[in-house]
mmCIF file of C-alpha atoms in Angstrom:
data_model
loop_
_atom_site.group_PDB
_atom_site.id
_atom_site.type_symbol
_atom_site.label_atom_id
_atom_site.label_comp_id
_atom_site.label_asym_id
_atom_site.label_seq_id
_atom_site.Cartn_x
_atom_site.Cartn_y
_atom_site.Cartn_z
ATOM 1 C CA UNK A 162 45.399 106.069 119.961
ATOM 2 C CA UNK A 163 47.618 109.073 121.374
ATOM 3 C CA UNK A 164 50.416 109.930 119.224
ATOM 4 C CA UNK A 165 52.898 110.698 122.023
ATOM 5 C CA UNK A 166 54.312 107.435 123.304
ATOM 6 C CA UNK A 167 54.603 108.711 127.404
ATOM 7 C CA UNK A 168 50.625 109.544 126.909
ATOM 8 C CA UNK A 169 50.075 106.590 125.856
ATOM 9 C CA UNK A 170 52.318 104.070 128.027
ATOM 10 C CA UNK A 171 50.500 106.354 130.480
ATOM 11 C CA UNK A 172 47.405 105.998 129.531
ATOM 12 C CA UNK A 173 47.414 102.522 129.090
ATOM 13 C CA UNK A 174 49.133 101.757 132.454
ATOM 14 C CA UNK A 175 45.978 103.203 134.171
ATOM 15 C CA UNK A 176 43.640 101.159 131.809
ATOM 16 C CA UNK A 177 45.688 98.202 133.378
ATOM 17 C CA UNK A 178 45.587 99.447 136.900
ATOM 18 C CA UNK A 179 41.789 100.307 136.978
ATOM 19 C CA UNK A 180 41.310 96.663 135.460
ATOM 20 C CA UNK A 181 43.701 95.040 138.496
ATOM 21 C CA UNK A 182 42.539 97.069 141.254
ATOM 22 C CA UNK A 183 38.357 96.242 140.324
ATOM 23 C CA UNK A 184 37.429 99.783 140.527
ATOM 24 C CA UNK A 185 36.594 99.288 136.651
ATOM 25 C CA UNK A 186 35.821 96.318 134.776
ATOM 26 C CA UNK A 187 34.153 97.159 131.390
ATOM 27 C CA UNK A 188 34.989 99.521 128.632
ATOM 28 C CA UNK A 189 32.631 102.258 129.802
ATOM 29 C CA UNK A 190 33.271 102.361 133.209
ATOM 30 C CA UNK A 191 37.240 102.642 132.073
ATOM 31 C CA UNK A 192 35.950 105.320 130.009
ATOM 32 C CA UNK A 193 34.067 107.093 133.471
ATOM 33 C CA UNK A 194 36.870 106.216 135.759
ATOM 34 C CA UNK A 195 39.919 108.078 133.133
ATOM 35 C CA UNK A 196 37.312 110.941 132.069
ATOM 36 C CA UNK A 197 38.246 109.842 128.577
ATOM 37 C CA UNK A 198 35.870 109.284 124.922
ATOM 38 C CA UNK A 199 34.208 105.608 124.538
ATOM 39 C CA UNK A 200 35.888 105.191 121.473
ATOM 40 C CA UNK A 201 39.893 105.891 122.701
ATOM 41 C CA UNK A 202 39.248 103.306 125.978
ATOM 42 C CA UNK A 203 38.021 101.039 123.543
ATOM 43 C CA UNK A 204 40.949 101.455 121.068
ATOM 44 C CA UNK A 205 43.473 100.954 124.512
ATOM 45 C CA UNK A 206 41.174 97.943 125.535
ATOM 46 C CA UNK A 207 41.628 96.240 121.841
ATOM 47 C CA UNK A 208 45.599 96.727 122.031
ATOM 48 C CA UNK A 209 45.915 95.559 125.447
ATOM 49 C CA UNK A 210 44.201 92.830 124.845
ATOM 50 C CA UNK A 211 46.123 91.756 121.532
ATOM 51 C CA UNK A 212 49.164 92.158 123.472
ATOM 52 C CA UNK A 213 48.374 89.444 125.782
ATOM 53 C CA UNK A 214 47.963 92.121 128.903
ATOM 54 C CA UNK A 215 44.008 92.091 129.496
ATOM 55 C CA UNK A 216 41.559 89.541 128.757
ATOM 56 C CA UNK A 217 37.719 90.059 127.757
ATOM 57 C CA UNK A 218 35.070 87.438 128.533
ATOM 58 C CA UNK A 219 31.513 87.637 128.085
ATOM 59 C CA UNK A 220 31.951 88.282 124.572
ATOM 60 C CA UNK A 221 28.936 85.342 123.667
ATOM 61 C CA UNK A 222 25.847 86.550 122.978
ATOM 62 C CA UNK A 223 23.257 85.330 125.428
ATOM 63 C CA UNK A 224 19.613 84.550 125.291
ATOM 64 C CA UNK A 225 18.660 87.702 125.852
ATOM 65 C CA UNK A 226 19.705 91.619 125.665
ATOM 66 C CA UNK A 227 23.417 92.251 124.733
ATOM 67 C CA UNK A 228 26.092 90.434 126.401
ATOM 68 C CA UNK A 229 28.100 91.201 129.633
ATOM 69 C CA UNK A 230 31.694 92.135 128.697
ATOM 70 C CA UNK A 231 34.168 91.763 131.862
ATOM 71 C CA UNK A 232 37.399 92.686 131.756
ATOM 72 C CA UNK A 233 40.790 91.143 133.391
ATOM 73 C CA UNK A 234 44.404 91.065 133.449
ATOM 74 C CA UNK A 235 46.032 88.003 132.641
ATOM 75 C CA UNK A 236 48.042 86.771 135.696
ATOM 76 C CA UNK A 237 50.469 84.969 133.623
ATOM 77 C CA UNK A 238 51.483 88.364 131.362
ATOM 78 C CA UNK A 239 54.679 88.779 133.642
ATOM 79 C CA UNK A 240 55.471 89.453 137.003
ATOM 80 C CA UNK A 241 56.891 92.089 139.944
ATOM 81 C CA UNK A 242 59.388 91.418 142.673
ATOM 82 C CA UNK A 243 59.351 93.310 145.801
ATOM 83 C CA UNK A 244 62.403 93.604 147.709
ATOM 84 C CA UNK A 245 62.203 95.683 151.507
ATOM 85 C CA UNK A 246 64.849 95.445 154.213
ATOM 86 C CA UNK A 247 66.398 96.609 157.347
ATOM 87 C CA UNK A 248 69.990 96.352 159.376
ATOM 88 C CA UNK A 249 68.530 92.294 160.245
ATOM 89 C CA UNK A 250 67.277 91.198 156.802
ATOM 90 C CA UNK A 251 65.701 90.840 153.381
ATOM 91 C CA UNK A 252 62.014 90.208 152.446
ATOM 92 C CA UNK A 253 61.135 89.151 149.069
ATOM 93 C CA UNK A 254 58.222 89.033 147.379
ATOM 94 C CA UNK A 255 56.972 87.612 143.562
ATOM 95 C CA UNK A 256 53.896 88.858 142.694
ATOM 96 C CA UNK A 257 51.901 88.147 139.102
ATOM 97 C CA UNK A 258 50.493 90.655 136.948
ATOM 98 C CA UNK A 259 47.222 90.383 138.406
ATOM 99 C CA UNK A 260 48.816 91.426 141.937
ATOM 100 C CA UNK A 261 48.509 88.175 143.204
ATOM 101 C CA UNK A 262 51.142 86.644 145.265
ATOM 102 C CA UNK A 263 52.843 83.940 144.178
ATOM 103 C CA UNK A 264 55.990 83.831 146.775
ATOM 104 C CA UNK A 265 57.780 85.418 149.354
ATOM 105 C CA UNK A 266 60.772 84.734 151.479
ATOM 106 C CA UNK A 267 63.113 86.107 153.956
ATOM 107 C CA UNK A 268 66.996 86.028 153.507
ATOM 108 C CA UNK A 269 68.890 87.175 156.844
ATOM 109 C CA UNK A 270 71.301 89.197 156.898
ATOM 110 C CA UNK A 271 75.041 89.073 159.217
ATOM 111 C CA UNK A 272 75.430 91.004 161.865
ATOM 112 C CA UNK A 273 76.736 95.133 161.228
ATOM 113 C CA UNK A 274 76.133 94.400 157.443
ATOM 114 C CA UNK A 275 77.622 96.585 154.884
ATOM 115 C CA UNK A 276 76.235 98.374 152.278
ATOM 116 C CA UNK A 277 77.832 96.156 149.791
ATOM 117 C CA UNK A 278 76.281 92.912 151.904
ATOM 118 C CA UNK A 279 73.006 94.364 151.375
ATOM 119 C CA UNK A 280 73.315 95.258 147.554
ATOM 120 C CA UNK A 281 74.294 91.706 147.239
ATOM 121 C CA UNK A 282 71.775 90.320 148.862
ATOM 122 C CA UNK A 283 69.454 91.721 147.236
ATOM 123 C CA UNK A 284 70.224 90.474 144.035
ATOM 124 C CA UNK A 285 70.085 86.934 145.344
ATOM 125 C CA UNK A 286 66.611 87.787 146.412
ATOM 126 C CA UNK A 287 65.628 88.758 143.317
ATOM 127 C CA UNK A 288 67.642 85.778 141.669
ATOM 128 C CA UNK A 289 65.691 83.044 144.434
ATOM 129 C CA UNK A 290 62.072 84.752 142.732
ATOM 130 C CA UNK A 291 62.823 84.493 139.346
ATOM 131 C CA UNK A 292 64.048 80.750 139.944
ATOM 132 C CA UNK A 293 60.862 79.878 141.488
ATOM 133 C CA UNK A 294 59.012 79.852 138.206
ATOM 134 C CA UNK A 295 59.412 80.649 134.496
ATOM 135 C CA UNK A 296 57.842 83.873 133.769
ATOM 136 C CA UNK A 297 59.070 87.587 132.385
ATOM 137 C CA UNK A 298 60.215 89.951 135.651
ATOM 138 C CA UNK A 299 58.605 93.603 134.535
ATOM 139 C CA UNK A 300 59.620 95.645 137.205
ATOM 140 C CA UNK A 301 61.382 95.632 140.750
ATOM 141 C CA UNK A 302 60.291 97.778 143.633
ATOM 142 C CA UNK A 303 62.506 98.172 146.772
ATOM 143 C CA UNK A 304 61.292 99.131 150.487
ATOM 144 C CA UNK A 305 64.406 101.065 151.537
ATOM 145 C CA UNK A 306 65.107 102.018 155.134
ATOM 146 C CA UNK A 307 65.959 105.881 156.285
ATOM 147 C CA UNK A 308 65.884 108.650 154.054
ATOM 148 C CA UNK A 309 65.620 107.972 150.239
ATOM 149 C CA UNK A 310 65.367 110.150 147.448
ATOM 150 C CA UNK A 311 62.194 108.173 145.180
ATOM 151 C CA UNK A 312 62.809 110.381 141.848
ATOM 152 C CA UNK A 313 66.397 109.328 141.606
ATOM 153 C CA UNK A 314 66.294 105.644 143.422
ATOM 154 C CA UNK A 315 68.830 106.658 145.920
ATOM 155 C CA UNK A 316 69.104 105.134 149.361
ATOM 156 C CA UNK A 317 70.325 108.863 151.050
ATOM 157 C CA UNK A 318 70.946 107.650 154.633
ATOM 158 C CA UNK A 319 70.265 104.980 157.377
ATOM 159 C CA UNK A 320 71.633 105.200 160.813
ATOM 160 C CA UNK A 321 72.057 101.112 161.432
ATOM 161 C CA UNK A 322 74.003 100.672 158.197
ATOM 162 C CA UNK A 323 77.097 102.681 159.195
ATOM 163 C CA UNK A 324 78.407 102.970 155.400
ATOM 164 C CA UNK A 325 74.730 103.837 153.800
ATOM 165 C CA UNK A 326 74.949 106.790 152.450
ATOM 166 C CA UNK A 327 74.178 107.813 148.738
ATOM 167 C CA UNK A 328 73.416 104.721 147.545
ATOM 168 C CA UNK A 329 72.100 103.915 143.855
ATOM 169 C CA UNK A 330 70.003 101.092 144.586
ATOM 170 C CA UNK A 331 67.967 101.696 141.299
ATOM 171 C CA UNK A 332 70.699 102.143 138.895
ATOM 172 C CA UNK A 333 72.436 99.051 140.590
ATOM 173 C CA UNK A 334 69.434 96.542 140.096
ATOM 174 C CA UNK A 335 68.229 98.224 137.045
ATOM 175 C CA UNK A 336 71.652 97.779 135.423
ATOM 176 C CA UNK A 337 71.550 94.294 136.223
ATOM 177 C CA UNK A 338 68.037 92.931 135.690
ATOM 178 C CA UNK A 339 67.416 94.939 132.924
ATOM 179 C CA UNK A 340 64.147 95.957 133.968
ATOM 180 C CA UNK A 341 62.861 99.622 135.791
ATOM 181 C CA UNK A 342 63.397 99.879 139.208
ATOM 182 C CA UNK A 343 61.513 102.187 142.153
ATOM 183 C CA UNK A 344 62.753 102.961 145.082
ATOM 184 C CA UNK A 345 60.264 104.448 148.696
ATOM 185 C CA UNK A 346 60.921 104.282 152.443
ATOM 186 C CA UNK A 347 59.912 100.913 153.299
ATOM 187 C CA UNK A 348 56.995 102.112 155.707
ATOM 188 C CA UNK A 349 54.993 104.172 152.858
ATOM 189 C CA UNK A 350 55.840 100.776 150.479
ATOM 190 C CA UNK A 351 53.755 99.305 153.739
ATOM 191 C CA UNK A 352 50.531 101.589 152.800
ATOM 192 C CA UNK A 353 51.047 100.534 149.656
ATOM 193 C CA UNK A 354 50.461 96.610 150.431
ATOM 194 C CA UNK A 355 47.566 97.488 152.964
ATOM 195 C CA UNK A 356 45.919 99.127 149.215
ATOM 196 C CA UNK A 357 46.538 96.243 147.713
ATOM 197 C CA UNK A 358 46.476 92.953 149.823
ATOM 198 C CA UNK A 359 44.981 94.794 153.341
ATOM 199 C CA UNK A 360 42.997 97.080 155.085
ATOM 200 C CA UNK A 361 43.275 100.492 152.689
ATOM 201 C CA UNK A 362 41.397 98.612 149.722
ATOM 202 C CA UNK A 363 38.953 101.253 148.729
ATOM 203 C CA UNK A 364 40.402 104.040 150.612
ATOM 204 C CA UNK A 365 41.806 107.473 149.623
ATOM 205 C CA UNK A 366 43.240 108.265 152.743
ATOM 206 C CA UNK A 367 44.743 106.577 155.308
ATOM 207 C CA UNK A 368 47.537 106.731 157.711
ATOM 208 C CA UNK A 369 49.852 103.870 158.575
ATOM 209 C CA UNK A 370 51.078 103.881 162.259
ATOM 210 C CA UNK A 371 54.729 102.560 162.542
ATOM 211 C CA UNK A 372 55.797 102.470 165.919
ATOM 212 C CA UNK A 373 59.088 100.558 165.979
ATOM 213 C CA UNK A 374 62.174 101.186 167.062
ATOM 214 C CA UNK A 375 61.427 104.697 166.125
ATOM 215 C CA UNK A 376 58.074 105.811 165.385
ATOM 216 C CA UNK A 377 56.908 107.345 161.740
ATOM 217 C CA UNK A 378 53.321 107.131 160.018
ATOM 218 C CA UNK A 379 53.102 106.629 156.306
ATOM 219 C CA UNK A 380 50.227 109.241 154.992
ATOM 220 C CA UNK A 381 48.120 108.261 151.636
ATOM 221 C CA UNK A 382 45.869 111.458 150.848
ATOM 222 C CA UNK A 383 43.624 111.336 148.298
ATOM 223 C CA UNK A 384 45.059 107.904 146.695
ATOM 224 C CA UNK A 385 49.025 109.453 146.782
ATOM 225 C CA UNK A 386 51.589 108.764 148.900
ATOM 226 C CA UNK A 387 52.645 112.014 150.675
ATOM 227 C CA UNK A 388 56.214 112.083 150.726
ATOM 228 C CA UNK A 389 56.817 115.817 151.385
ATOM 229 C CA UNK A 390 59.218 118.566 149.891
ATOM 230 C CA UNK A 391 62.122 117.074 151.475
ATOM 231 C CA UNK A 392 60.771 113.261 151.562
ATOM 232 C CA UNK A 393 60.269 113.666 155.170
ATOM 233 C CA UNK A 394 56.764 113.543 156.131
ATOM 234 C CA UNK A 395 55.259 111.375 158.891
ATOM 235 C CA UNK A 396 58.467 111.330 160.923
ATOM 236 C CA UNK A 397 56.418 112.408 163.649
ATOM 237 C CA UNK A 398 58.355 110.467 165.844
ATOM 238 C CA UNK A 399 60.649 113.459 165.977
ATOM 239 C CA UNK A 400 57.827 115.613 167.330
ATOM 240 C CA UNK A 401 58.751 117.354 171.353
ATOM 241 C CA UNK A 402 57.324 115.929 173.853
ATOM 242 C CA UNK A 403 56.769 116.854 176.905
ATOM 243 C CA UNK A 404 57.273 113.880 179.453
ATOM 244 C CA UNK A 405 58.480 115.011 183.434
ATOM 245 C CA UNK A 406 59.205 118.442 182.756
ATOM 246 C CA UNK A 407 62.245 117.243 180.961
ATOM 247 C CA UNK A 408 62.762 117.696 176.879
ATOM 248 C CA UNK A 409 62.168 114.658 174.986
ATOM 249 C CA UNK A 410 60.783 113.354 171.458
ATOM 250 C CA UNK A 411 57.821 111.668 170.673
ATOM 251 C CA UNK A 412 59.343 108.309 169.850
ATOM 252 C CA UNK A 413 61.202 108.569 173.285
ATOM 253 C CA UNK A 414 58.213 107.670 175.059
ATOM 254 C CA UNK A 415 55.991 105.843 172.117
ATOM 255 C CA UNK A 416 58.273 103.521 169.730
ATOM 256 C CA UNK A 417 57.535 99.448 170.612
ATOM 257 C CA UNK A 418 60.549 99.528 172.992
ATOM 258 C CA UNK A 419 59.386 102.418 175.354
ATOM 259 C CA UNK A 420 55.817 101.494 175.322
ATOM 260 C CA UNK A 421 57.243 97.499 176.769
ATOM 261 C CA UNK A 422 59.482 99.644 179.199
ATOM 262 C CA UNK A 423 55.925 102.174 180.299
ATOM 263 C CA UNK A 424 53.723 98.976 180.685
ATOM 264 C CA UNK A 425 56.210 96.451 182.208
ATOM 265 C CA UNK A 426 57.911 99.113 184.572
ATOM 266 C CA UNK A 427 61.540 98.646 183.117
ATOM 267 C CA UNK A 428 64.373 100.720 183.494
ATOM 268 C CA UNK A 429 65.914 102.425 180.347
ATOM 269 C CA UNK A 430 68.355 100.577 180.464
ATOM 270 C CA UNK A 431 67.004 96.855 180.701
ATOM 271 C CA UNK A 432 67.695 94.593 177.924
ATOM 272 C CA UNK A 433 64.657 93.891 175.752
ATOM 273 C CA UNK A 434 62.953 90.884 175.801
ATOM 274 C CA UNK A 435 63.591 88.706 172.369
ATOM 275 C CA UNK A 436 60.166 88.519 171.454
ATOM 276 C CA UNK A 437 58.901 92.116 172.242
ATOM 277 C CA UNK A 438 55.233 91.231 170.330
ATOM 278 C CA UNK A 439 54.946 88.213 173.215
ATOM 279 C CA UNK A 440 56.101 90.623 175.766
ATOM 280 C CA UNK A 441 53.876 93.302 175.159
ATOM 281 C CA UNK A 442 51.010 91.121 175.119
ATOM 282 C CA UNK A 443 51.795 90.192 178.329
ATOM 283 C CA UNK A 444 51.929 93.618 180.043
ATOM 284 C CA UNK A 445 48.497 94.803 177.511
ATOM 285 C CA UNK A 446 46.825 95.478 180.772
ATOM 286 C CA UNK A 447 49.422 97.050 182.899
ATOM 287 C CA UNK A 448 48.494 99.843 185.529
ATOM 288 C CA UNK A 449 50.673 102.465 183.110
ATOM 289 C CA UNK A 450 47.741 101.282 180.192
ATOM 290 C CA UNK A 451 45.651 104.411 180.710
ATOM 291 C CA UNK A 452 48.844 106.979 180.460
ATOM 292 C CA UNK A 453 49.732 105.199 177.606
ATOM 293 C CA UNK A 454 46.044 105.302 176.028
ATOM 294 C CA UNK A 455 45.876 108.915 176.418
ATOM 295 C CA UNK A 456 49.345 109.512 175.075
ATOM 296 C CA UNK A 457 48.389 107.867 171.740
ATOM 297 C CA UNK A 458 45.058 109.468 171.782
ATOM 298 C CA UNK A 459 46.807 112.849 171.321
ATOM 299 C CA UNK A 460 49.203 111.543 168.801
ATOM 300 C CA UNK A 461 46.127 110.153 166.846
ATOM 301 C CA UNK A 462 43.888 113.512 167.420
ATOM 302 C CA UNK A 463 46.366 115.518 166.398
ATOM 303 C CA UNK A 464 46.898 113.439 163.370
ATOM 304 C CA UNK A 465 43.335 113.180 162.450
ATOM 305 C CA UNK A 466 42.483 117.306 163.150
ATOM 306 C CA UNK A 467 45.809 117.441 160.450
ATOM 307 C CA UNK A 468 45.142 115.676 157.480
ATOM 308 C CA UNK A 469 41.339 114.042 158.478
ATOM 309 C CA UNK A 470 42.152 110.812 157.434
ATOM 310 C CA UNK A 471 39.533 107.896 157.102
ATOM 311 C CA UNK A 472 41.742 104.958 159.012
ATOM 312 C CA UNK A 473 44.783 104.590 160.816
ATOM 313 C CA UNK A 474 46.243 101.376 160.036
ATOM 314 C CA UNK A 475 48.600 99.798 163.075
ATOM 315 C CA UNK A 476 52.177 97.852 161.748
ATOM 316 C CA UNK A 477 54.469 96.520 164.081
ATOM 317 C CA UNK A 478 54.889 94.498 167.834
ATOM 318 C CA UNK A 479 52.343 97.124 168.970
ATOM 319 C CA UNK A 480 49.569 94.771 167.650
ATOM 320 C CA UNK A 481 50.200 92.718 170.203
ATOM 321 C CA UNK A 482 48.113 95.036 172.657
ATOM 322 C CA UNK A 483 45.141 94.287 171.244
ATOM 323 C CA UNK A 484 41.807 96.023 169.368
ATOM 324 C CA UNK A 485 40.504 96.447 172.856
ATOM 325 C CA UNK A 486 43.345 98.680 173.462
ATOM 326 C CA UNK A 487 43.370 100.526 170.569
ATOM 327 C CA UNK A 488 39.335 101.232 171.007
ATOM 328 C CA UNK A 489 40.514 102.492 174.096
ATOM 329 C CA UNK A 490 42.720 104.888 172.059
ATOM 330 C CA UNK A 491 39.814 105.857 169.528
ATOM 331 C CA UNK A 492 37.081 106.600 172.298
ATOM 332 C CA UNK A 493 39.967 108.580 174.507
ATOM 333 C CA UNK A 494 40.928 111.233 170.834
ATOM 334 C CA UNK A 495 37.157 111.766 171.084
ATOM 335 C CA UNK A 496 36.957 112.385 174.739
ATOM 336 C CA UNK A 497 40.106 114.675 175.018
ATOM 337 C CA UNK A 498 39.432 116.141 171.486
ATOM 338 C CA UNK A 499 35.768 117.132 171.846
ATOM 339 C CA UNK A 500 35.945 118.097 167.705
ATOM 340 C CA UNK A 501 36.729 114.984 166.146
ATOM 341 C CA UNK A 502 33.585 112.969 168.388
ATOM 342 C CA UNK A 503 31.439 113.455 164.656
ATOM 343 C CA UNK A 504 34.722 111.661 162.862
ATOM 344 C CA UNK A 505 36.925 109.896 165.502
ATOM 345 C CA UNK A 506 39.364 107.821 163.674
ATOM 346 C CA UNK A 507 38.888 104.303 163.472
ATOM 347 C CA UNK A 508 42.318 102.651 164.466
ATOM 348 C CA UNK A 509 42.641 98.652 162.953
ATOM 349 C CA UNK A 510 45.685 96.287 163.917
ATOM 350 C CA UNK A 511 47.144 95.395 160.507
ATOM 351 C CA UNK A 512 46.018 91.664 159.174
ATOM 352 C CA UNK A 513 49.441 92.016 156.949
ATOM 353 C CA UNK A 514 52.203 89.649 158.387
ATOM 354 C CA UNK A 515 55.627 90.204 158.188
ATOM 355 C CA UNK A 516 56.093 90.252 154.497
ATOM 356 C CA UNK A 517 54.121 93.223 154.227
ATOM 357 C CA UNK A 518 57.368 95.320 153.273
ATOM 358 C CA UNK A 519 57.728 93.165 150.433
ATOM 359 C CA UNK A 520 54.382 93.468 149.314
ATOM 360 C CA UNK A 521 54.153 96.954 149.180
ATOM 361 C CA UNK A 522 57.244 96.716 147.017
ATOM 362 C CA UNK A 523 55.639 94.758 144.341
ATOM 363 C CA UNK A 524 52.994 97.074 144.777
ATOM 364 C CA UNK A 525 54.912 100.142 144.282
ATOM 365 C CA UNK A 526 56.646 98.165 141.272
ATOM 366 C CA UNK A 527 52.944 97.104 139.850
ATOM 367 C CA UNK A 528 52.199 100.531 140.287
ATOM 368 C CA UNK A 529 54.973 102.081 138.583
ATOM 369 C CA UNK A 530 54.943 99.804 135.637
ATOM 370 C CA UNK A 531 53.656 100.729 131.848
ATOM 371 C CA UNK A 532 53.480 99.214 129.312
ATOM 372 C CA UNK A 533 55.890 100.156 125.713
ATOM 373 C CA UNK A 534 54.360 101.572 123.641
#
């Protein structure tokens, strides 16, 4: 094997991922899929087994020709939590070391919470997984709100937390699990679960759509999260946007709230309904529909003529409207944006409920993880 111990950890860590993922279940398509000699996957193979990580069946020799060797991780090897949040709550999510999940809950959170209310709580999340059922934690991943700074695990700013600024969420937890931590935005931890448990399986690129209060897409391209120079890409929602003659942003006129407000024919400022999903399913088929088809149509074209993604993947009460409405969306890019008619983007509601968060925070802790070496 590799003398230095980071090649190796590294190494082996994709040996384990290719395994979890399916993309490569026998010692020479490990050895296709890492561009790497026969003999050194085989030597990884033999040591993660031994260490209790991968299993091998097929091993008996059949009746005829050599036998089929298939290769799997062994679910019980350890597990990840996943931790995501916003101003209302907590998600939490316990995932084994084959990426299976095994549970998830949701701990609320008090009104105007501070940052210390949140740092607490999520240590009790993480407390309530590993309570659930004996096993070794490996890693944590956290789904932070806002602006965060991944390399350092440091929630940087979030405007309904009035005291989060600068936070060291990964030193905090890591210090007191004992175990690595990784910190993303919460909506690119969201593509992350849709690779994992949804609709990006199999993809290298997609683009989750995030219209919610505000409105930001989370871009995979080419199997990475694109997180920018300044850990700012996809807030789109900050984009100009022309509505009246009057200067407004993109998210002014297409975040969950504004769309309810377009369909239903509310002022401003009316209070929103409490369940916004129910209430836009109500008003799906509103006169304002086709202004608000076209409006996402350009969003989505201009998207799709940037970074010509396979999918966009919908999160959020916007699902409510339907796939007939979001067809409507596809078939309108191609009509205003003659170009894209050869690829228009296929647009898919989420099947992810509302633990995705969480999810994706296992997954970017499952993803992160490697093995000592």
């Amino acid at each position: 094997m590799r003398k230095n111990p980071v090649d190796q950890s590294r190494l082996a860590a994709q040996v384990i991922l290719n395994v979890r993922s399916g993309r490569a279940t026998s010692r020479r398509g490990l050895a296709e899929a890492l561009s790497v000699s026969p003999s050194t996957t085989g030597l990884y193979v033999d040591e993660l087994v031994k260490a209790g990580l991968l299993r091998e069946t097929g091993l008996e020799q059949g009746k005829m020709g050599r036998p089929k060797r298939r290769l799997s991780t062994v679910p019980g090897a350890g597990w990840f939590a996943g931790l995501e949040f916003h101003a209302g709550r907590v998600q939490a999510a316990r995932v084994d070391f084959s990426g299976r999940l095994i549970h998830s809950q949701s701990f609320a959170l008090p009104a105007n919470p501070t940052t210390r209310t949140v740092m607490e709580q999520l240590r009790e999340a993480v407390a309530w997984l590993a309570g659930r059922s004996p096993g070794r934690m490996l890693a944590i991943g956290v789904g932070a709100p806002g602006v965060v700074d991944p390399k350092n695990g440091t929630g940087l700013h979030y405007s309904f937390i009035e005291d989060w600024r600068d936070v060291p969420v990964a030193e905090e937890l890591g210090f007191e699990f004992g175990v690595r931590v990784t910190l993303e935005n919460n909506l690119r931890v969201i593509a992350l679960a849709e690779r994992w448990f949804g609709d990006g399986g199999g993809l290298a690129n997609y683009i989750v759509l995030g219209p919610r209060r505000g409105f930001g897409v989370a871009i995979v391209n080419e199997g990475q999260l694109l997180g920018g120079a300044h850990q700012a890409a996809g807030e789109v929602g900050n984009w100009w946007w022309p509505a009246g003659g009057a200067m407004r942003e993109m998210h002014d006129e297409l975040s969950a709230p504004a769309v309810w407000r377009r369909l239903a024919g509310a002022a401003e400022t009316e209070k929103l309904p409490a369940d916004l999903h129910q209430a836009l399913a109500l008003v799906a088929r509103n006169s304002a529909r086709e202004e608000v088809v076209r409006d996402f149509a350009k969003v989505t074209g201009w998207l799709q003529l940037l970074l010509d993604t396979e999918a966009f993947i919908l999160h959020g009460p916007l699902t409510a409207l339907g796939d007939s409405f979001w067809n409507e969306v596809s078939e309108e890019t191609a009509r205003l944006m003659p170009r894209l008619a050869a690829r228009q983007p296929r647009i898919t509601c989420s099947s992810l409920t509302d633990n995705a968060g969480a999810l994706g925070a296992a997954s970017l802790a499952m993803e992160a993880w490697q093995p000592s070496s």
